[in-house]
mmCIF file of C-alpha atoms (C1' of nucleotides) in Angstrom:
data_model
loop_
_atom_site.group_PDB
_atom_site.id
_atom_site.type_symbol
_atom_site.label_atom_id
_atom_site.label_comp_id
_atom_site.label_asym_id
_atom_site.label_seq_id
_atom_site.Cartn_x
_atom_site.Cartn_y
_atom_site.Cartn_z
ATOM 1 C CA MET A 1 -16.872 23.388 -3.916
ATOM 2 C CA PHE A 2 -15.047 24.592 -6.968
ATOM 3 C CA ILE A 3 -13.329 27.332 -5.015
ATOM 4 C CA PHE A 4 -12.338 24.812 -2.366
ATOM 5 C CA LYS A 5 -10.783 22.548 -4.953
ATOM 6 C CA ARG A 6 -8.909 25.375 -6.588
ATOM 7 C CA VAL A 7 -7.359 26.336 -3.279
ATOM 8 C CA LEU A 8 -6.332 22.774 -2.583
ATOM 9 C CA VAL A 9 -4.731 22.396 -5.947
ATOM 10 C CA VAL A 10 -2.852 25.651 -5.638
ATOM 11 C CA SER A 11 -1.790 24.896 -2.097
ATOM 12 C CA GLY A 12 -0.346 21.635 -3.236
ATOM 13 C CA ILE A 13 -2.449 19.302 -1.093
ATOM 14 C CA LEU A 14 -3.668 17.445 -4.143
ATOM 15 C CA VAL A 15 -0.298 17.323 -5.814
ATOM 16 C CA PRO A 16 0.949 13.750 -5.620
ATOM 17 C CA LYS A 17 4.103 13.209 -3.642
ATOM 18 C CA SER A 18 6.796 11.047 -5.069
ATOM 19 C CA THR A 19 5.740 7.973 -3.096
ATOM 20 C CA ALA A 20 4.293 6.256 -6.140
ATOM 21 C CA LEU A 21 6.928 4.178 -7.815
ATOM 22 C CA PRO A 22 7.033 3.208 -11.466
ATOM 23 C CA LEU A 23 4.530 0.539 -12.387
ATOM 24 C CA ARG A 24 6.575 -2.565 -12.954
ATOM 25 C CA HIS A 25 5.023 -5.846 -12.027
ATOM 26 C CA PHE A 26 4.391 -9.195 -13.548
ATOM 27 C CA SER A 27 0.644 -9.304 -13.919
ATOM 28 C CA ALA A 28 -0.269 -6.360 -16.133
ATOM 29 C CA PRO A 29 -1.398 -7.310 -19.612
ATOM 30 C CA SER A 30 1.026 -5.963 -22.195
ATOM 31 C CA CYS A 31 -1.702 -3.980 -23.923
ATOM 32 C CA LEU A 32 -2.303 -2.067 -20.697
ATOM 33 C CA ARG A 33 1.338 -1.640 -19.829
ATOM 34 C CA SER A 34 2.138 0.573 -22.815
ATOM 35 C CA PRO A 35 -0.939 2.519 -23.820
ATOM 36 C CA LYS A 36 1.139 4.871 -25.972
ATOM 37 C CA ARG A 37 1.904 2.081 -28.393
ATOM 38 C CA ASN A 38 -1.729 1.949 -29.383
ATOM 39 C CA SER A 39 -2.146 5.693 -29.676
ATOM 40 C CA PRO A 40 -4.268 6.718 -32.666
ATOM 41 C CA TYR A 41 -1.577 9.293 -33.444
ATOM 42 C CA SER A 42 0.926 6.562 -34.251
ATOM 43 C CA SER A 43 -0.834 5.935 -37.558
ATOM 44 C CA VAL A 44 -0.880 9.610 -38.534
ATOM 45 C CA ASP A 45 1.324 10.667 -41.422
ATOM 46 C CA SER A 46 3.431 13.110 -39.410
ATOM 47 C CA GLU A 47 5.400 14.473 -42.377
ATOM 48 C CA ARG A 48 2.215 15.313 -44.208
ATOM 49 C CA TYR A 49 0.856 17.253 -41.231
ATOM 50 C CA SER A 50 4.132 18.783 -40.061
ATOM 51 C CA SER A 51 3.415 22.266 -41.419
ATOM 52 C CA LEU A 52 -0.010 22.291 -39.781
ATOM 53 C CA VAL A 53 1.457 21.186 -36.445
ATOM 54 C CA LYS A 54 4.150 23.876 -36.648
ATOM 55 C CA SER A 55 1.661 26.611 -37.405
ATOM 56 C CA VAL A 56 -0.599 25.565 -34.532
ATOM 57 C CA MET A 57 2.280 25.285 -32.091
ATOM 58 C CA SER A 58 3.811 28.645 -33.040
ATOM 59 C CA THR A 59 0.602 30.681 -32.839
ATOM 60 C CA ARG A 60 -0.920 31.859 -29.585
ATOM 61 C CA VAL A 61 -4.548 30.875 -30.043
ATOM 62 C CA SER A 62 -5.769 32.492 -26.870
ATOM 63 C CA SER A 63 -5.064 35.966 -25.616
ATOM 64 C CA GLN A 64 -4.815 34.545 -22.122
ATOM 65 C CA THR A 65 -1.456 34.203 -20.433
ATOM 66 C CA PRO A 66 -0.573 32.679 -17.056
ATOM 67 C CA GLU A 67 -0.537 36.225 -15.671
ATOM 68 C CA THR A 68 -4.011 37.123 -16.953
ATOM 69 C CA LEU A 69 -5.342 33.759 -15.757
ATOM 70 C CA SER A 70 -3.931 34.411 -12.296
ATOM 71 C CA ALA A 71 -5.471 37.870 -12.214
ATOM 72 C CA GLU A 72 -8.803 36.470 -13.353
ATOM 73 C CA ASP A 73 -8.672 33.727 -10.728
ATOM 74 C CA GLU A 74 -7.913 36.228 -8.018
ATOM 75 C CA HIS A 75 -10.807 38.406 -9.115
ATOM 76 C CA MET A 76 -13.234 35.465 -9.150
ATOM 77 C CA TYR A 77 -12.042 33.381 -6.184
ATOM 78 C CA GLY A 78 -10.006 35.745 -4.019
ATOM 79 C CA PRO A 79 -6.296 35.761 -3.384
ATOM 80 C CA VAL A 80 -4.385 32.524 -3.796
ATOM 81 C CA ILE A 81 -3.561 30.786 -0.527
ATOM 82 C CA LYS A 82 -0.217 29.107 -0.765
ATOM 83 C CA ALA A 83 0.723 26.069 1.276
ATOM 84 C CA GLN A 84 3.149 26.598 4.140
ATOM 85 C CA THR A 85 5.116 23.568 3.047
ATOM 86 C CA PRO A 86 5.516 23.291 -0.698
ATOM 87 C CA PRO A 87 5.157 19.838 -2.233
ATOM 88 C CA ARG A 88 8.384 17.933 -2.556
ATOM 89 C CA THR A 89 8.865 17.337 -6.217
ATOM 90 C CA GLU A 90 12.503 16.296 -6.178
ATOM 91 C CA VAL A 91 13.362 12.624 -5.895
ATOM 92 C CA ARG A 92 14.244 12.039 -2.270
ATOM 93 C CA THR A 93 16.805 9.554 -1.115
ATOM 94 C CA PRO A 94 17.294 8.230 2.387
ATOM 95 C CA LYS A 95 20.069 9.864 4.420
ATOM 96 C CA THR A 96 21.520 6.444 5.153
ATOM 97 C CA LEU A 97 21.004 3.646 2.664
ATOM 98 C CA HIS A 98 20.841 0.684 5.034
ATOM 99 C CA PRO A 99 21.328 -2.579 3.148
ATOM 100 C CA PHE A 100 18.234 -4.568 2.306
ATOM 101 C CA LEU A 101 20.108 -7.850 2.397
ATOM 102 C CA ASN A 102 22.392 -9.074 5.127
ATOM 103 C CA CYS A 103 25.448 -10.524 3.401
ATOM 104 C CA GLU A 104 26.518 -12.486 6.488
ATOM 105 C CA ASP A 105 23.347 -14.569 6.307
ATOM 106 C CA ALA A 106 23.503 -15.231 2.588
ATOM 107 C CA GLY A 107 24.278 -18.930 3.045
ATOM 108 C CA GLU A 108 21.168 -21.103 3.049
ATOM 109 C CA PRO A 109 21.157 -24.448 4.847
ATOM 110 C CA GLU A 110 20.140 -27.363 2.666
ATOM 111 C CA ASP A 111 17.412 -28.558 5.019
ATOM 112 C CA ALA A 112 15.858 -25.118 5.504
ATOM 113 C CA GLU A 113 12.658 -26.062 3.710
ATOM 114 C CA SER A 114 12.066 -29.457 5.238
ATOM 115 C CA GLY A 115 10.599 -28.555 8.641
ATOM 116 C CA PRO A 116 7.232 -27.078 9.539
ATOM 117 C CA PRO A 117 6.743 -23.321 9.106
ATOM 118 C CA VAL A 118 7.990 -21.224 12.012
ATOM 119 C CA ARG A 119 5.801 -18.867 13.909
ATOM 120 C CA ILE A 120 7.657 -16.484 16.173
ATOM 121 C CA GLY A 121 5.235 -14.771 18.511
ATOM 122 C CA ILE A 122 5.495 -11.132 19.342
ATOM 123 C CA ASN A 123 7.413 -10.579 22.541
ATOM 124 C CA ARG A 124 7.187 -7.106 23.900
ATOM 125 C CA GLY A 125 7.886 -8.106 27.458
ATOM 126 C CA GLN A 126 11.654 -7.938 27.117
ATOM 127 C CA GLY A 127 12.320 -4.266 26.663
ATOM 128 C CA ARG A 128 10.700 -4.121 23.245
ATOM 129 C CA SER A 129 7.921 -1.752 24.162
ATOM 130 C CA SER A 130 9.595 1.189 22.442
ATOM 131 C CA VAL A 131 10.058 -0.642 19.134
ATOM 132 C CA PRO A 132 7.571 0.760 16.615
ATOM 133 C CA SER A 133 5.750 -1.466 14.140
ATOM 134 C CA VAL A 134 5.624 -1.274 10.354
ATOM 135 C CA THR A 135 1.890 -0.529 10.413
ATOM 136 C CA ARG A 136 2.269 2.281 12.914
ATOM 137 C CA ILE A 137 5.137 3.873 11.007
ATOM 138 C CA LEU A 138 3.238 3.744 7.712
ATOM 139 C CA GLN A 139 0.088 5.138 9.302
ATOM 140 C CA GLN A 140 1.903 8.012 10.937
ATOM 141 C CA THR A 141 3.790 8.985 7.810
ATOM 142 C CA LEU A 142 0.932 9.042 5.294
ATOM 143 C CA SER A 143 1.226 11.843 2.768
ATOM 144 C CA GLN A 144 -1.092 14.855 2.972
ATOM 145 C CA GLU A 145 -2.677 13.591 -0.216
ATOM 146 C CA GLN A 146 -3.404 10.164 1.256
ATOM 147 C CA ILE A 147 -4.863 11.706 4.413
ATOM 148 C CA PHE A 148 -7.053 13.988 2.309
ATOM 149 C CA TYR A 149 -8.516 11.175 0.195
ATOM 150 C CA LEU A 150 -8.973 8.855 3.179
ATOM 151 C CA GLU A 151 -10.800 11.511 5.157
ATOM 152 C CA ARG A 152 -12.937 12.408 2.176
ATOM 153 C CA TRP A 153 -13.833 8.738 1.721
ATOM 154 C CA LYS A 154 -14.719 8.453 5.412
ATOM 155 C CA ARG A 155 -16.894 11.566 5.307
ATOM 156 C CA ARG A 156 -18.773 10.216 2.280
ATOM 157 C CA MET A 157 -19.273 6.818 3.891
ATOM 158 C CA ILE A 158 -20.585 8.364 7.110
ATOM 159 C CA ALA A 159 -22.950 10.549 5.079
ATOM 160 C CA GLU A 160 -24.256 7.387 3.442
ATOM 161 C CA LEU A 161 -24.288 4.921 6.352
ATOM 162 C CA GLY A 162 -24.359 7.130 9.436
ATOM 163 C CA GLU A 163 -21.779 7.000 12.242
ATOM 164 C CA GLU A 164 -23.003 3.688 13.618
ATOM 165 C CA GLY A 165 -23.393 2.120 10.178
ATOM 166 C CA PHE A 166 -19.872 3.136 9.254
ATOM 167 C CA ARG A 167 -18.486 1.648 12.461
ATOM 168 C CA GLU A 168 -20.238 -1.634 11.701
ATOM 169 C CA TYR A 169 -19.039 -1.571 8.100
ATOM 170 C CA SER A 170 -15.414 -1.032 9.177
ATOM 171 C CA GLN A 171 -15.592 -3.726 11.844
ATOM 172 C CA ASN A 172 -17.000 -6.116 9.284
ATOM 173 C CA LEU A 173 -14.141 -5.448 6.876
ATOM 174 C CA PHE A 174 -11.601 -6.094 9.632
ATOM 175 C CA ARG A 175 -13.417 -9.229 10.743
ATOM 176 C CA GLN A 176 -13.465 -10.638 7.217
ATOM 177 C CA GLY A 177 -9.771 -9.849 6.787
ATOM 178 C CA LYS A 178 -8.895 -11.613 10.023
ATOM 179 C CA ARG A 179 -10.959 -14.684 9.245
ATOM 180 C CA PHE A 180 -9.473 -14.869 5.768
ATOM 181 C CA HIS A 181 -5.966 -14.779 7.275
ATOM 182 C CA SER A 182 -6.873 -17.457 9.825
ATOM 183 C CA ALA A 183 -8.256 -19.764 7.128
ATOM 184 C CA LEU A 184 -5.110 -19.339 5.033
ATOM 185 C CA GLU A 185 -2.953 -19.933 8.062
ATOM 186 C CA GLU A 186 -4.747 -23.199 8.704
ATOM 187 C CA ILE A 187 -4.326 -24.399 5.116
ATOM 188 C CA LEU A 188 -0.678 -23.445 4.867
ATOM 189 C CA THR A 189 0.232 -24.834 8.281
ATOM 190 C CA SER A 190 -1.473 -28.156 7.594
ATOM 191 C CA ASP A 191 0.098 -28.411 4.159
ATOM 192 C CA PRO A 192 3.343 -26.426 4.089
ATOM 193 C CA SER A 193 4.826 -28.574 1.332
ATOM 194 C CA GLY A 194 2.182 -27.300 -1.047
ATOM 195 C CA LYS A 195 1.422 -30.771 -2.361
ATOM 196 C CA ASP A 196 -2.285 -30.713 -1.636
ATOM 197 C CA LYS A 197 -3.799 -27.284 -2.024
ATOM 198 C CA SER A 198 -7.055 -28.861 -3.175
ATOM 199 C CA VAL A 199 -8.167 -28.668 0.442
ATOM 200 C CA SER A 200 -8.818 -24.990 -0.090
ATOM 201 C CA GLU A 201 -11.120 -25.606 -3.027
ATOM 202 C CA THR A 202 -13.303 -28.291 -1.532
ATOM 203 C CA ALA A 203 -13.482 -27.174 2.076
ATOM 204 C CA GLU A 204 -16.432 -25.277 3.440
ATOM 205 C CA TYR A 205 -15.709 -21.901 4.952
ATOM 206 C CA PRO A 206 -17.899 -19.371 6.736
ATOM 207 C CA PRO A 207 -20.111 -17.610 4.167
ATOM 208 C CA ASP A 208 -18.355 -14.266 4.592
ATOM 209 C CA ILE A 209 -14.991 -15.670 3.500
ATOM 210 C CA GLN A 210 -16.010 -18.452 1.130
ATOM 211 C CA GLY A 211 -15.652 -16.154 -1.874
ATOM 212 C CA TYR A 212 -12.243 -14.896 -0.772
ATOM 213 C CA MET A 213 -11.011 -18.477 -0.416
ATOM 214 C CA GLU A 214 -12.255 -19.388 -3.891
ATOM 215 C CA SER A 215 -10.656 -16.211 -5.180
ATOM 216 C CA VAL A 216 -7.250 -17.187 -3.869
ATOM 217 C CA SER A 217 -7.331 -20.919 -4.631
ATOM 218 C CA HIS A 218 -5.512 -20.621 -7.977
ATOM 219 C CA ILE A 219 -2.726 -18.667 -6.257
ATOM 220 C CA LEU A 220 -2.327 -21.282 -3.531
ATOM 221 C CA ARG A 221 -1.500 -23.898 -6.140
ATOM 222 C CA ASP A 222 1.707 -21.972 -6.861
ATOM 223 C CA VAL A 223 2.665 -21.545 -3.195
ATOM 224 C CA THR A 224 5.155 -24.123 -1.923
ATOM 225 C CA ALA A 225 7.766 -24.613 0.790
ATOM 226 C CA VAL A 226 6.075 -22.479 3.442
ATOM 227 C CA ARG A 227 8.727 -21.386 5.953
ATOM 228 C CA ALA A 228 6.953 -18.934 8.204
ATOM 229 C CA ILE A 229 3.354 -18.044 9.049
ATOM 230 C CA GLU A 230 2.200 -14.983 10.980
ATOM 231 C CA SER A 231 5.700 -14.602 12.346
ATOM 232 C CA THR A 232 7.363 -11.619 14.004
ATOM 233 C CA VAL A 233 10.331 -10.050 12.236
ATOM 234 C CA LYS A 234 12.532 -7.407 13.834
ATOM 235 C CA HIS A 235 15.219 -5.337 12.163
ATOM 236 C CA GLU A 236 18.078 -5.455 14.619
ATOM 237 C CA THR A 237 19.802 -2.288 13.405
ATOM 238 C CA LEU A 238 16.884 -0.092 12.381
ATOM 239 C CA ASN A 239 14.825 -1.127 15.393
ATOM 240 C CA TYR A 240 11.358 -1.739 14.030
ATOM 241 C CA LEU A 241 9.193 -4.852 13.960
ATOM 242 C CA GLY A 242 6.279 -6.384 12.144
ATOM 243 C CA VAL A 243 4.394 -9.616 11.593
ATOM 244 C CA VAL A 244 4.743 -11.297 8.200
ATOM 245 C CA ASP A 245 1.679 -13.095 6.870
ATOM 246 C CA CYS A 246 3.715 -15.778 5.144
ATOM 247 C CA VAL A 247 7.165 -16.631 3.810
ATOM 248 C CA ALA A 248 7.042 -19.214 1.043
ATOM 249 C CA ARG A 249 7.998 -19.952 -2.529
ATOM 250 C CA TYR A 250 5.644 -18.550 -5.153
ATOM 251 C CA ARG A 251 6.320 -20.125 -8.534
ATOM 252 C CA GLY A 252 9.651 -21.208 -7.134
ATOM 253 C CA VAL A 253 10.752 -17.776 -5.849
ATOM 254 C CA LEU A 254 11.113 -17.253 -2.116
ATOM 255 C CA CYS A 255 8.829 -14.351 -1.149
ATOM 256 C CA VAL A 256 7.350 -12.460 1.720
ATOM 257 C CA ILE A 257 3.630 -12.868 0.986
ATOM 258 C CA ASP A 258 0.950 -10.440 2.108
ATOM 259 C CA TRP A 259 -2.680 -11.516 1.793
ATOM 260 C CA LYS A 260 -5.253 -8.773 1.296
ATOM 261 C CA THR A 261 -9.011 -8.666 0.950
ATOM 262 C CA SER A 262 -10.524 -5.927 -1.136
ATOM 263 C CA GLU A 263 -13.949 -4.773 -2.238
ATOM 264 C CA LYS A 264 -12.510 -2.953 -5.233
ATOM 265 C CA ALA A 265 -10.527 -4.630 -7.980
ATOM 266 C CA LYS A 266 -6.782 -3.994 -7.710
ATOM 267 C CA PRO A 267 -5.384 -5.271 -10.980
ATOM 268 C CA PHE A 268 -2.289 -3.070 -10.840
ATOM 269 C CA LEU A 269 0.419 -2.743 -8.262
ATOM 270 C CA SER A 270 -0.268 0.985 -8.132
ATOM 271 C CA ASN A 271 -3.767 0.189 -6.814
ATOM 272 C CA THR A 272 -2.278 -1.264 -3.633
ATOM 273 C CA TYR A 273 -1.064 2.048 -2.146
ATOM 274 C CA ASP A 274 1.505 1.414 0.596
ATOM 275 C CA ASN A 275 1.301 -2.391 0.490
ATOM 276 C CA PRO A 276 4.548 -2.815 -1.470
ATOM 277 C CA ILE A 277 6.366 -0.623 1.064
ATOM 278 C CA GLN A 278 4.966 -2.781 3.844
ATOM 279 C CA VAL A 279 6.217 -5.946 2.127
ATOM 280 C CA ALA A 280 9.676 -4.456 1.552
ATOM 281 C CA ALA A 281 9.820 -3.391 5.205
ATOM 282 C CA TYR A 282 8.986 -6.920 6.362
ATOM 283 C CA ALA A 283 11.514 -8.515 4.010
ATOM 284 C CA GLY A 284 14.250 -6.092 5.094
ATOM 285 C CA ALA A 285 13.512 -6.863 8.746
ATOM 286 C CA LEU A 286 13.512 -10.606 8.126
ATOM 287 C CA ASN A 287 16.857 -10.352 6.317
ATOM 288 C CA ASN A 288 18.311 -8.591 9.347
ATOM 289 C CA ASP A 289 16.773 -10.769 12.045
ATOM 290 C CA GLY A 290 18.995 -13.483 13.507
ATOM 291 C CA ASN A 291 15.992 -15.782 14.017
ATOM 292 C CA TYR A 292 15.793 -16.351 10.276
ATOM 293 C CA LYS A 293 18.765 -18.060 8.661
ATOM 294 C CA TYR A 294 17.930 -17.131 5.088
ATOM 295 C CA GLN A 295 17.378 -14.067 2.928
ATOM 296 C CA VAL A 296 14.256 -13.034 1.017
ATOM 297 C CA GLU A 297 14.647 -10.825 -2.033
ATOM 298 C CA SER A 298 11.132 -10.852 -3.497
ATOM 299 C CA GLY A 299 7.624 -10.074 -2.344
ATOM 300 C CA LEU A 300 4.086 -10.970 -3.281
ATOM 301 C CA ILE A 301 0.852 -9.084 -2.664
ATOM 302 C CA VAL A 302 -2.264 -11.172 -3.186
ATOM 303 C CA VAL A 303 -5.567 -9.299 -3.428
ATOM 304 C CA ALA A 304 -8.598 -11.563 -2.940
ATOM 305 C CA TYR A 305 -12.209 -10.731 -3.820
ATOM 306 C CA LYS A 306 -15.414 -11.554 -2.028
ATOM 307 C CA ASP A 307 -17.322 -12.586 -5.161
ATOM 308 C CA GLY A 308 -14.776 -15.332 -5.789
ATOM 309 C CA SER A 309 -13.295 -13.779 -8.927
ATOM 310 C CA PRO A 310 -9.617 -14.675 -9.340
ATOM 311 C CA ALA A 311 -7.316 -12.854 -6.951
ATOM 312 C CA HIS A 312 -4.635 -10.564 -8.335
ATOM 313 C CA ALA A 313 -1.078 -11.490 -7.452
ATOM 314 C CA HIS A 314 1.519 -8.727 -7.685
ATOM 315 C CA GLN A 315 4.998 -10.167 -7.551
ATOM 316 C CA LEU A 316 7.783 -7.748 -6.683
ATOM 317 C CA SER A 317 11.093 -8.455 -8.338
ATOM 318 C CA PRO A 318 14.317 -8.005 -6.303
ATOM 319 C CA GLU A 319 14.933 -4.750 -8.182
ATOM 320 C CA LEU A 320 11.498 -3.401 -7.315
ATOM 321 C CA MET A 321 11.885 -4.517 -3.719
ATOM 322 C CA LEU A 322 15.037 -2.395 -3.491
ATOM 323 C CA ASP A 323 13.112 0.637 -4.797
ATOM 324 C CA TYR A 324 10.420 0.137 -2.174
ATOM 325 C CA TRP A 325 13.058 -0.501 0.478
ATOM 326 C CA LYS A 326 14.406 3.005 -0.188
ATOM 327 C CA THR A 327 10.883 4.429 0.098
ATOM 328 C CA TRP A 328 10.493 2.559 3.379
ATOM 329 C CA LEU A 329 13.768 4.030 4.697
ATOM 330 C CA LEU A 330 12.427 7.506 3.910
ATOM 331 C CA ARG A 331 9.206 6.814 5.798
ATOM 332 C CA LEU A 332 11.217 5.445 8.711
ATOM 333 C CA GLU A 333 13.390 8.566 8.761
ATOM 334 C CA GLU A 334 10.278 10.733 8.722
ATOM 335 C CA PHE A 335 8.807 8.774 11.622
ATOM 336 C CA THR A 336 12.025 9.076 13.627
ATOM 337 C CA GLU A 337 12.110 12.829 13.017
ATOM 338 C CA GLN A 338 8.489 13.151 14.170
ATOM 339 C CA ARG A 339 9.307 11.179 17.295
ATOM 340 C CA SER A 340 12.306 13.293 18.210
ATOM 341 C CA ILE A 341 10.279 16.491 17.688
ATOM 342 C CA GLN A 342 7.526 15.119 19.933
ATOM 343 C CA ALA A 343 10.063 14.029 22.521
ATOM 344 C CA SER A 344 11.746 17.454 22.599
ATOM 345 C CA GLY A 345 8.316 19.120 22.840
ATOM 346 C CA ALA A 346 7.332 16.895 25.751
ATOM 347 C CA SER A 347 10.601 17.505 27.612
ATOM 348 C CA SER A 348 10.300 21.291 27.225
ATOM 349 C CA GLU A 349 6.732 21.108 28.584
ATOM 350 C CA ASN A 350 7.930 19.203 31.627
ATOM 351 C CA ARG A 351 10.490 21.859 32.496
ATOM 352 C "C1'" DG B 1 -7.434 -11.616 33.949
ATOM 353 C "C1'" DG B 2 -6.842 -7.099 32.014
ATOM 354 C "C1'" DA B 3 -4.149 -4.051 29.121
ATOM 355 C "C1'" DT B 4 -1.484 -3.351 25.106
ATOM 356 C "C1'" DC B 5 0.363 -4.452 20.663
ATOM 357 C "C1'" DC B 6 0.165 -6.008 15.647
ATOM 358 C "C1'" DT B 7 -2.998 -6.691 12.247
ATOM 359 C "C1'" DT B 8 -7.245 -6.677 9.865
ATOM 360 C "C1'" DC B 9 -9.361 -2.299 5.932
ATOM 361 C "C1'" DT B 10 -10.268 2.389 3.756
ATOM 362 C "C1'" DT B 11 -7.746 6.620 -1.057
ATOM 363 C "C1'" DC B 12 -6.361 8.021 -6.711
ATOM 364 C "C1'" DT B 13 -10.612 14.753 -10.746
ATOM 365 C "C1'" DT B 14 -14.692 15.075 -13.117
ATOM 366 C "C1'" DC B 15 -17.602 16.075 -16.843
ATOM 367 C "C1'" DT B 16 -18.959 15.442 -21.772
ATOM 368 C "C1'" DT B 17 -19.167 13.006 -25.946
ATOM 369 C "C1'" DC B 18 -19.251 9.080 -28.857
#
DNA sequence: GGATCCTTCTTCTTCTTC
């Protein structure tokens, strides 16, 4: 096992790619946001210990060097296997920085928030069959690191539950997620103004989602002016589509909202993996879809818990949305490249 | 009515010491 891990580390599979963006969100307690501030070293009299620090730093304590360590590793574990594709450590930028907002649609009609929420169904019957979805693009462009950890998790779960048990477990997670979404849809459609969210706290729900609904009830109190529910958005220039869970105001800010259920606590935005990219992709599509006459600059990821403990709400500022929009454009470029490679491979096979 | 699509979820080193 140890040898295996060494090889992976050296080959770069475990080296994080630059998909993780800086942690900047509204819900992190300040004490957790800046752990360095509370470092025990901050109280150390640095002048008093400066000579000691200098002497330690200037003296080679060990006779080992990177070269001797490499030689030792090779002796113990065999020659180092290097990855064919080295990890990308540089900060990547999209080849074309498509705008997140559509300036032509910036004007917002006064009565935009008065009607019921829209729900545009998916329509693939009119030549849309080749338009890829946000979910598919994200799934097909996962990093090697993400694939590694997901497969490891799956292997461990199957070892614990068996193939059939794992299938049931996965189906159950999906079922709960779907029912949770349906219940929210019902609440928000029946009360889009947001005046009476108490319905969510008193109503009875199926036992498997009761906790999730309790978990999210304090968030729903801050959701108003629901404009869209489970509605299809399509980027007219970039040619991708998706289905937004909800477009509404959260604490007065118009957001694309994504509801999530989770077994593990996700108190930080960084715990939500690709969810912020998904939200930015939806918002960018909505902003460039003629069916929607307004622009959305912010996003919200709500993570609900089965035991009813308060859901975490990660609000993405316009600045952060732009960062994730760039990450999305990179993923989209990667997907398009993959597709063209596959297409050229298929055409050469047909010859 | 059946088939297909979009979603629904899942990941983050590991051990020792205090």
